[in-house]
Structures are given as structure tokens and as C-alpha cells.
Short mmCIF file of C-alpha atoms in Angstrom, two decimals:
data_model
loop_
_atom_site.label_atom_id
_atom_site.label_comp_id
_atom_site.label_asym_id
_atom_site.label_seq_id
_atom_site.Cartn_x
_atom_site.Cartn_y
_atom_site.Cartn_z
CA MET A 1 106.77 65.38 116.37
CA ILE A 2 106.48 68.84 114.60
CA LEU A 3 110.27 68.73 113.95
CA ILE A 4 109.62 66.17 111.53
CA ALA A 5 106.87 68.03 110.14
CA THR A 6 108.44 71.68 109.74
CA THR A 7 111.24 69.79 108.38
CA VAL A 8 108.90 68.15 105.98
CA ALA A 9 107.66 71.81 105.01
CA LEU A 10 111.41 73.23 104.89
CA LEU A 11 112.26 70.36 101.42
CA ALA A 12 109.30 70.98 100.12
CA VAL A 13 110.05 74.06 100.06
CA MET A 14 113.79 73.82 99.04
CA ALA A 15 111.94 71.53 95.94
CA MET A 16 109.78 74.12 94.65
CA ALA A 17 112.26 77.10 95.05
CA MET A 18 114.04 74.27 92.72
CA ILE A 19 112.01 74.09 90.49
CA ARG A 20 111.38 77.80 90.04
CA ALA A 21 114.95 77.47 89.29
CA PHE A 22 114.95 75.62 86.60
CA ALA A 23 112.18 77.36 85.02
CA GLY A 24 113.14 80.24 84.67
CA PRO A 25 112.49 82.39 83.14
CA THR A 26 115.41 84.37 83.41
CA ILE A 27 118.31 84.43 85.08
CA PHE A 28 117.15 86.77 87.62
CA ASP A 29 114.17 84.57 89.01
CA ARG A 30 116.80 81.58 88.94
CA VAL A 31 118.94 83.83 91.44
CA LEU A 32 115.84 83.90 93.03
CA ALA A 33 115.31 80.60 93.66
CA GLY A 34 119.18 80.34 94.13
CA ASN A 35 119.18 83.07 97.74
CA LEU A 36 116.13 81.26 98.49
CA PHE A 37 117.03 77.59 98.36
CA GLY A 38 119.72 78.97 100.41
CA THR A 39 118.53 80.23 103.82
CA LYS A 40 116.10 77.38 103.64
CA VAL A 41 119.60 75.02 104.40
CA VAL A 42 120.31 76.92 107.38
CA LEU A 43 116.93 76.73 108.33
CA LEU A 44 117.05 72.92 106.97
CA ILE A 45 120.67 72.56 109.27
CA ALA A 46 118.78 74.65 112.37
CA VAL A 47 115.40 72.35 112.69
CA LEU A 48 117.98 69.32 112.05
CA GLY A 49 119.98 69.89 114.91
CA PHE A 50 117.51 70.16 117.28
CA LEU A 51 115.57 66.47 116.02
CA PHE A 52 118.70 64.95 116.35
CA GLY A 53 119.43 66.84 119.66
CA ARG A 54 122.82 67.40 118.06
CA PRO A 55 121.67 71.86 118.89
CA ASP A 56 126.15 71.57 117.27
CA PHE A 57 124.76 72.32 114.32
CA LEU A 58 124.06 75.64 114.48
CA ASP A 59 127.80 76.39 113.49
CA VAL A 60 126.89 75.49 110.28
CA ALA A 61 123.68 76.78 109.93
CA LEU A 62 125.18 80.40 111.22
CA THR A 63 128.71 80.16 108.22
CA TYR A 64 126.55 78.66 105.86
CA ALA A 65 124.12 81.27 106.33
CA LEU A 66 127.36 83.96 105.65
CA ILE A 67 127.98 81.53 102.44
CA ASN A 68 124.79 82.29 100.91
CA PHE A 69 124.83 85.91 101.23
CA ILE A 70 128.29 86.21 99.86
CA SER A 71 127.56 84.13 97.07
CA VAL A 72 124.54 85.85 96.30
CA ILE A 73 126.46 89.11 95.96
CA GLY A 74 129.11 87.68 93.88
CA VAL A 75 126.46 86.53 91.52
CA LEU A 76 124.70 89.12 90.67
CA ARG A 77 127.64 91.84 90.47
CA PHE A 78 128.75 88.53 87.79
CA VAL A 79 125.41 88.35 85.88
CA GLU A 80 126.19 92.39 85.84
CA ILE A 81 129.87 92.53 84.99
CA THR A 82 129.06 89.97 82.27
CA LYS A 83 126.04 91.73 80.67
CA ARG A 84 127.79 94.77 80.80
CA SER A 85 130.84 94.18 78.79
CA THR A 86 128.62 91.26 76.07
CA SER A 87 126.13 94.78 75.70
CA LYS A 88 129.51 96.84 75.03
CA GLU A 89 130.95 94.03 72.03
CA GLU A 90 127.47 94.50 71.12
CA LYS A 91 127.77 98.34 70.03
CA MET B 1 105.57 74.54 132.57
CA ALA B 2 107.48 73.00 130.16
CA LEU B 3 104.07 72.34 128.83
CA PHE B 4 103.08 75.87 128.29
CA ILE B 5 106.43 76.55 126.71
CA ASP B 6 106.87 73.57 124.26
CA ILE B 7 103.04 74.52 123.32
CA ILE B 8 103.79 78.23 122.27
CA SER B 9 107.08 76.35 120.09
CA GLY B 10 105.05 73.75 118.63
CA VAL B 11 102.36 76.70 117.53
CA CYS B 12 105.26 79.37 116.49
CA LEU B 13 107.36 75.49 114.34
CA LEU B 14 103.41 75.13 112.36
CA ILE B 15 102.28 78.51 111.73
CA GLY B 16 106.13 78.98 110.16
CA SER B 17 105.72 76.05 108.56
CA PHE B 18 103.03 77.46 107.40
CA LEU B 19 103.98 81.07 105.79
CA ILE B 20 107.33 79.04 104.62
CA PHE B 21 104.58 77.29 102.51
CA SER B 22 102.59 80.28 101.25
CA GLY B 23 105.87 81.81 99.76
CA ALA B 24 106.90 78.98 98.59
CA LEU B 25 103.79 78.65 96.16
CA GLY B 26 103.52 82.54 96.05
CA VAL B 27 107.22 82.12 93.78
CA LEU B 28 105.89 79.73 91.94
CA ARG B 29 102.37 80.87 90.92
CA PHE B 30 103.49 84.79 90.38
CA PRO B 31 103.42 86.05 87.51
CA ASP B 32 105.91 87.66 86.74
CA PHE B 33 109.99 88.40 89.08
CA TYR B 34 109.33 90.99 91.16
CA THR B 35 106.24 89.84 92.20
CA ARG B 36 107.82 86.92 93.24
CA MET B 37 110.10 88.25 95.10
CA HIS B 38 107.56 90.33 97.49
CA ALA B 39 106.73 86.14 97.99
CA ALA B 40 110.20 85.28 98.87
CA GLY B 41 110.09 88.29 100.96
CA VAL B 42 107.29 86.71 102.95
CA THR B 43 109.46 82.96 103.94
CA GLU B 44 112.91 85.01 104.75
CA THR B 45 111.33 87.55 107.56
CA LEU B 46 107.65 86.79 109.84
CA ALA B 47 107.90 83.13 108.75
CA ALA B 48 112.46 82.28 109.39
CA SER B 49 111.75 84.00 112.58
CA LEU B 50 108.50 82.24 114.03
CA ILE B 51 110.23 79.20 113.10
CA LEU B 52 113.89 80.74 114.38
CA ILE B 53 111.41 81.80 117.99
CA GLY B 54 110.14 78.24 118.17
CA LEU B 55 113.64 76.84 117.75
CA MET B 56 114.38 78.67 120.96
CA LEU B 57 112.03 78.32 122.69
CA ILE B 58 113.15 74.21 122.91
CA ALA B 59 116.99 74.98 122.93
CA GLY B 60 116.00 76.70 127.06
CA TRP B 61 119.04 79.23 128.74
CA GLY B 62 122.19 78.55 126.76
CA LEU B 63 124.51 78.98 124.15
CA VAL B 64 122.41 77.33 121.75
CA LEU B 65 120.30 79.85 122.34
CA ALA B 66 122.31 82.79 121.38
CA LYS B 67 123.34 80.97 118.33
CA LEU B 68 120.07 81.20 117.55
CA ILE B 69 119.17 85.34 118.15
CA LEU B 70 122.56 85.64 116.04
CA ILE B 71 121.60 83.22 112.91
CA LEU B 72 118.65 85.55 112.94
CA LEU B 73 119.50 88.97 112.96
CA PHE B 74 122.42 87.91 110.82
CA ILE B 75 119.49 86.77 108.53
CA LEU B 76 117.61 89.33 109.03
CA LEU B 77 120.09 91.85 108.08
CA THR B 78 121.08 90.14 104.61
CA SER B 79 117.88 90.14 103.34
CA PRO B 80 116.89 93.49 103.36
CA THR B 81 120.40 93.66 101.62
CA ALA B 82 120.48 91.04 98.96
CA SER B 83 117.21 91.33 97.56
CA HIS B 84 117.64 95.32 97.20
CA ALA B 85 120.69 94.33 94.49
CA LEU B 86 118.54 90.91 93.80
CA GLY B 87 116.40 94.02 92.64
CA LYS B 88 118.34 96.90 91.18
CA ALA B 89 120.39 94.18 89.54
CA ALA B 90 117.38 92.58 87.25
CA TRP B 91 115.95 96.53 87.15
CA LYS B 92 119.43 97.61 85.79
CA ALA B 93 119.40 94.75 82.84
CA GLY B 94 116.86 96.36 81.48
CA LEU B 95 113.79 93.60 83.02
CA LYS B 96 109.80 95.56 83.08
CA PRO B 97 107.66 95.09 85.69
CA ALA B 98 104.53 92.81 84.26
CA GLY B 99 101.53 94.90 84.48
CA THR B 100 102.03 97.52 86.20
CA THR B 101 99.41 100.18 87.11
CA GLU B 102 101.70 103.26 86.08
CA ASN B 103 100.67 105.86 89.05
CA SER B 104 103.07 108.71 88.22
CA ASP B 105 105.42 107.89 87.71
CA HIS B 106 107.50 110.81 86.62
CA ARG B 107 106.27 113.09 88.41
CA MET C 1 136.61 106.53 121.34
CA ARG C 2 133.38 105.40 121.89
CA HIS C 3 133.10 104.03 119.03
CA THR C 4 135.89 101.65 119.67
CA ILE C 5 134.96 100.59 122.88
CA SER C 6 131.37 99.73 121.20
CA ILE C 7 132.81 97.52 118.54
CA ALA C 8 135.03 95.70 121.36
CA ILE C 9 131.56 95.24 123.05
CA MET C 10 129.87 93.52 119.74
CA LEU C 11 132.90 91.30 118.83
CA SER C 12 133.80 90.15 122.54
CA ILE C 13 130.23 89.38 123.09
CA ILE C 14 130.54 86.72 119.48
CA TRP C 15 133.14 85.49 119.42
CA LEU C 16 131.68 84.61 122.56
CA ILE C 17 129.09 83.33 120.99
CA ASN C 18 131.22 81.08 118.20
CA SER C 19 133.61 80.15 121.26
CA GLY C 20 132.51 77.70 123.90
CA HIS C 21 135.37 76.95 125.73
CA TYR C 22 136.52 79.37 128.33
CA SER C 23 140.14 77.78 129.08
CA PRO C 24 142.12 80.93 129.74
CA LEU C 25 144.51 80.02 127.11
CA PHE C 26 141.58 79.72 124.79
CA LEU C 27 140.48 83.64 126.13
CA VAL C 28 143.27 84.96 124.89
CA PHE C 29 143.52 83.79 121.76
CA GLY C 30 139.79 86.17 121.63
CA ALA C 31 141.50 88.59 123.60
CA VAL C 32 143.85 88.62 120.10
CA SER C 33 141.36 87.90 117.42
CA VAL C 34 139.38 91.08 118.09
CA ALA C 35 142.94 93.44 118.65
CA PHE C 36 143.07 92.23 115.48
CA VAL C 37 140.38 92.98 114.09
CA ILE C 38 140.38 96.57 115.48
CA TRP C 39 143.48 96.84 113.76
CA PHE C 40 141.95 96.17 110.69
CA ALA C 41 138.97 98.51 110.69
CA HIS C 42 140.73 101.27 112.81
CA ARG C 43 142.90 101.46 108.63
CA MET C 44 139.94 101.29 107.27
CA ASP C 45 138.67 103.75 108.05
CA VAL C 46 135.58 102.70 108.81
CA ILE C 47 134.93 102.54 112.40
CA ASP C 48 132.20 105.61 112.86
CA ASP C 49 128.40 106.35 112.44
CA GLU C 50 128.03 104.75 109.91
CA SER C 51 128.58 101.15 111.59
CA GLN C 52 128.43 102.03 114.61
CA PRO C 53 125.59 103.81 115.72
CA ILE C 54 124.71 103.68 118.91
CA HIS C 55 123.98 108.00 118.41
CA LEU C 56 120.24 105.97 117.13
CA SER C 57 120.53 103.27 119.99
CA ALA C 58 118.20 104.96 122.24
CA GLU C 59 114.66 105.36 119.40
CA LEU C 60 115.62 102.31 116.76
CA PRO C 61 114.21 99.78 119.52
CA LEU C 62 111.50 102.18 119.16
CA TYR C 63 111.30 102.15 115.34
CA TYR C 64 111.97 98.46 114.68
CA GLY C 65 108.99 97.61 117.09
CA TRP C 66 106.75 99.46 115.14
CA LEU C 67 107.87 98.01 112.00
CA ILE C 68 107.80 94.43 113.70
CA LYS C 69 103.90 95.28 113.40
CA LYS C 70 103.62 96.61 109.98
CA ILE C 71 105.87 93.48 108.92
CA VAL C 72 103.00 91.02 110.24
CA VAL C 73 100.17 92.87 109.15
CA ALA C 74 102.48 92.60 105.32
CA ASN C 75 102.88 89.17 105.61
CA ILE C 76 99.82 87.89 106.79
CA ASP C 77 98.78 90.26 103.51
CA VAL C 78 101.04 88.70 101.02
CA ALA C 79 100.42 85.08 102.18
CA ARG C 80 96.64 84.63 101.59
CA ARG C 81 96.95 86.28 98.20
CA ALA C 82 99.91 83.43 97.27
CA TRP C 83 96.31 80.82 98.51
CA GLN C 84 93.92 82.86 96.58
CA VAL C 85 93.16 80.62 93.05
CA LYS C 86 93.15 83.51 91.29
CA PRO C 87 95.94 85.80 92.75
CA SER C 88 94.12 89.63 92.94
CA ILE C 89 96.65 91.68 93.13
CA SER C 90 97.86 94.94 91.44
CA PRO C 91 101.72 95.49 90.90
CA SER C 92 103.23 99.53 90.80
CA ILE C 93 106.01 100.80 90.18
CA GLN C 94 106.67 104.30 91.44
CA ASN C 95 109.32 107.32 92.69
CA ILE C 96 108.12 108.03 97.00
CA PRO C 97 110.69 110.70 97.10
CA VAL C 98 112.75 110.61 100.39
CA SER C 99 112.69 113.57 102.86
CA GLN C 100 115.78 111.78 105.13
CA LYS C 101 118.98 113.64 105.15
CA THR C 102 121.20 111.69 106.00
CA ASP C 103 122.72 108.94 104.17
CA MET C 104 121.50 106.51 108.10
CA GLY C 105 118.06 107.43 107.64
CA ARG C 106 117.57 107.04 104.24
CA VAL C 107 119.61 103.58 104.48
CA ILE C 108 116.83 102.75 107.12
CA PHE C 109 113.96 103.66 105.13
CA ALA C 110 114.46 101.56 102.38
CA ASN C 111 115.71 98.88 104.25
CA SER C 112 112.45 99.08 105.95
CA ILE C 113 110.53 99.16 102.39
CA ASN C 114 112.78 96.37 102.19
CA LEU C 115 111.79 94.08 104.87
CA THR C 116 108.26 94.34 104.69
CA PRO C 117 106.92 91.77 102.39
CA GLY C 118 104.74 93.41 99.33
CA THR C 119 107.05 96.86 98.46
CA LEU C 120 110.67 96.20 97.90
CA SER C 121 112.59 99.37 97.16
CA VAL C 122 114.30 99.25 93.31
CA GLU C 123 116.34 102.78 93.50
CA LEU C 124 117.32 104.77 96.34
CA ASN C 125 119.53 108.23 95.32
CA ASN C 126 119.62 111.28 98.09
CA GLU C 127 115.90 112.54 96.42
CA GLN C 128 113.74 109.83 96.08
CA VAL C 129 113.48 106.07 96.08
CA LEU C 130 112.58 104.02 93.24
CA VAL C 131 109.76 100.98 94.89
CA HIS C 132 107.82 98.36 93.67
CA SER C 133 104.31 96.61 95.44
CA LEU C 134 102.75 93.89 95.05
CA THR C 135 99.16 96.02 96.30
CA TYR C 136 98.11 99.08 94.74
CA GLU C 137 96.68 99.74 98.04
CA ALA C 138 100.59 98.37 99.17
CA MET C 139 101.88 101.95 97.70
CA GLN C 140 98.89 103.77 98.85
CA GLU C 141 100.20 103.21 102.68
CA LEU C 142 103.67 104.03 102.15
CA VAL C 143 102.90 107.67 99.80
CA GLU C 144 101.03 107.94 103.01
CA GLY C 145 104.47 108.18 104.03
CA GLU C 146 104.23 107.42 107.81
CA MET C 147 107.65 104.95 107.73
CA GLY C 148 108.83 108.31 106.42
CA ARG C 149 107.40 110.26 108.59
CA ARG C 150 108.48 107.86 111.38
CA VAL C 151 112.46 107.33 110.21
CA SER C 152 113.04 111.30 109.49
CA LYS C 153 111.86 111.67 112.88
CA ILE C 154 114.71 109.28 114.63
CA GLU C 155 117.61 109.90 111.80
#
């Protein structure tokens, strides 16, 4: 019962993160929303594992957490480098 | 005793859900990027810990508990790094925080 | 040597948690993979005080115990502000002097600032850290410097 409530709350939070990701306005808001969405997916997978009685899902959650962290850093590097090269071209 | 643990875990999960919702509400409502990052911080520290602690109490002793602790540690270790990288990238890109009170910025 | 043993124990624990199979064959595989990772880490020269801060292990739990209290209070404060009809926030940005001498201490300090909702370290160098805070009060608390003193004590 409480697990279902937690799942609903997490889904609502993910929907709100999506709204922020589409609304922007800057690219960093979108990365922030993406990161938020990612960490909530980790929690959602863990809660769903208990809801369905299959705690093996935790392996997936752990892997997702690793990939989420790396991807945020990767996207930020990409944004930084693209910004630098475009500002050089303007000069 | 089992009932007692169930109640504590339920309370943890409910407070965690409420806090995580508050954080997302802050992400939607706060006026600029830097203030939104603070709201996102709420969902990543205490709220995530409370939800995972609630799950740990259901899990009982075993491998599942160890994996949950591993996930919690991983979230707590990486979220400050990710938010620092995000804040630094935004600052380097010249994004100015809105409506700040400049208190002796250049001392 | 102490660092190598500590990293071996840590890797073994992580392997044991994530494996779930404890037949002799799998245990041998695990031992081999741990040995491989230690060899790689030796070649990359990353086994030192920075990756394995065992000289801090006595004081670190005490400090994090204190930090958890701060984090809970700050979380409640930020969550309360998110629900207000008109959020009463006063964002401020300021350079805070960093008193820690070692890199480890400075990183712990910036990490603690980031872990506490309401404050965010934007830029860190050897003398100061640029902090953005959600409220003026949170900034005043950092300027007062209790967190900095506690980190300096344990580094």
C-alpha cells in the first residue's frame, strides 16, 4: 500500500522533472532535470522491485545509478567544449 | 516487533515521498537555475536516503540490504560531485544568478 | 602497503555483495578480478592517501554524524520554502575563505557544502570557495565558519 503511494509520488516527481526539462529555459536547467529524472529512476526501480517482490531489480538500479552519473558528467563536458569552440569561432 | 519495523519503514517511505515531491515542486517553482539546484538537492540527499532506508527495513538481513546500502552510498557520494560540476559549468558559461544580494563579494 | 590491503578489502566486499554466487569457481573468478583491478590501480598510481583516506577513518564518522544533523535541518528548511505561496528566498553569492591546508580537507569542505541543500559550491580553489545559497541566513552560517573549523580539525 505504502509502496504504491511511493511509486505514485516518484512518478509524479519524474513528470515534474520532465516539465522542467522541456520548459528550460537554459541548457543547464535541462541537464539538472535530466539528472533529477535519472536519480528518481534509480529509486523507482528499487521500489518497484519490492512492489513486485523481485529484489533482483536492485542490480539494475545500481547499474542505472552508475550510468546516470557518468552521463551527466559527459553531457556537461560536451556542453562546455561546444560552448568554448563556438565562442572561439565568434571571435 | 515485525509490525513495529513495518510502521517505521512506512513512515520513512511516506516522509521520503513527501520530501521528494517538495523538492520537485521547488524545481518547478523557484525563479532561476541556481535556486532550482538547491531544490534538487533536497530530493537527492534526505528524501532518497529516507526512501532507501524504508526499503532496507522491509528487506531484512541479507544481500538485498547490502545492495541497498551500496546504492545509498553511491547516490550520496556522486550527487555532490554532479551538482558541483553542473554549478561550475553554468558559472563558467556566464549564467548569472538572479536577484542575489551582493554581500561583500569582492573582499 | 596499508592502502593496497584497504583497497583489496573494499573491492572484495563490493564483489561479494554484487555477485551472489559463492561456488568455489566463482570465488576464484572474483579473486582474479580483484587482483587485476589492484594491478591496474598500481599502474595508474592512484593507490595513495587520496583514494584510500584511512588516516581519517577515526574522525570521519564523527564529522559525518554532525553533518547529517545539519543536512536534515537544511532539508526541512528548503522543503518548507518550496511550499510557501510566495517563496521567501533571498539568494546570495559570496566567496568563503577556505582554511584547510590539504586537498583532502578542501574537498571534504566543498562536498559538505554541496550535500547541504540550500548551499552550493560553485568554484573551488586553494584560498576560497564561491558559494551560492538559497537564503541569506544559510550564507551567514557558513561565513561564521563552524563547518570549516570542524573540517580543519579532522583533516
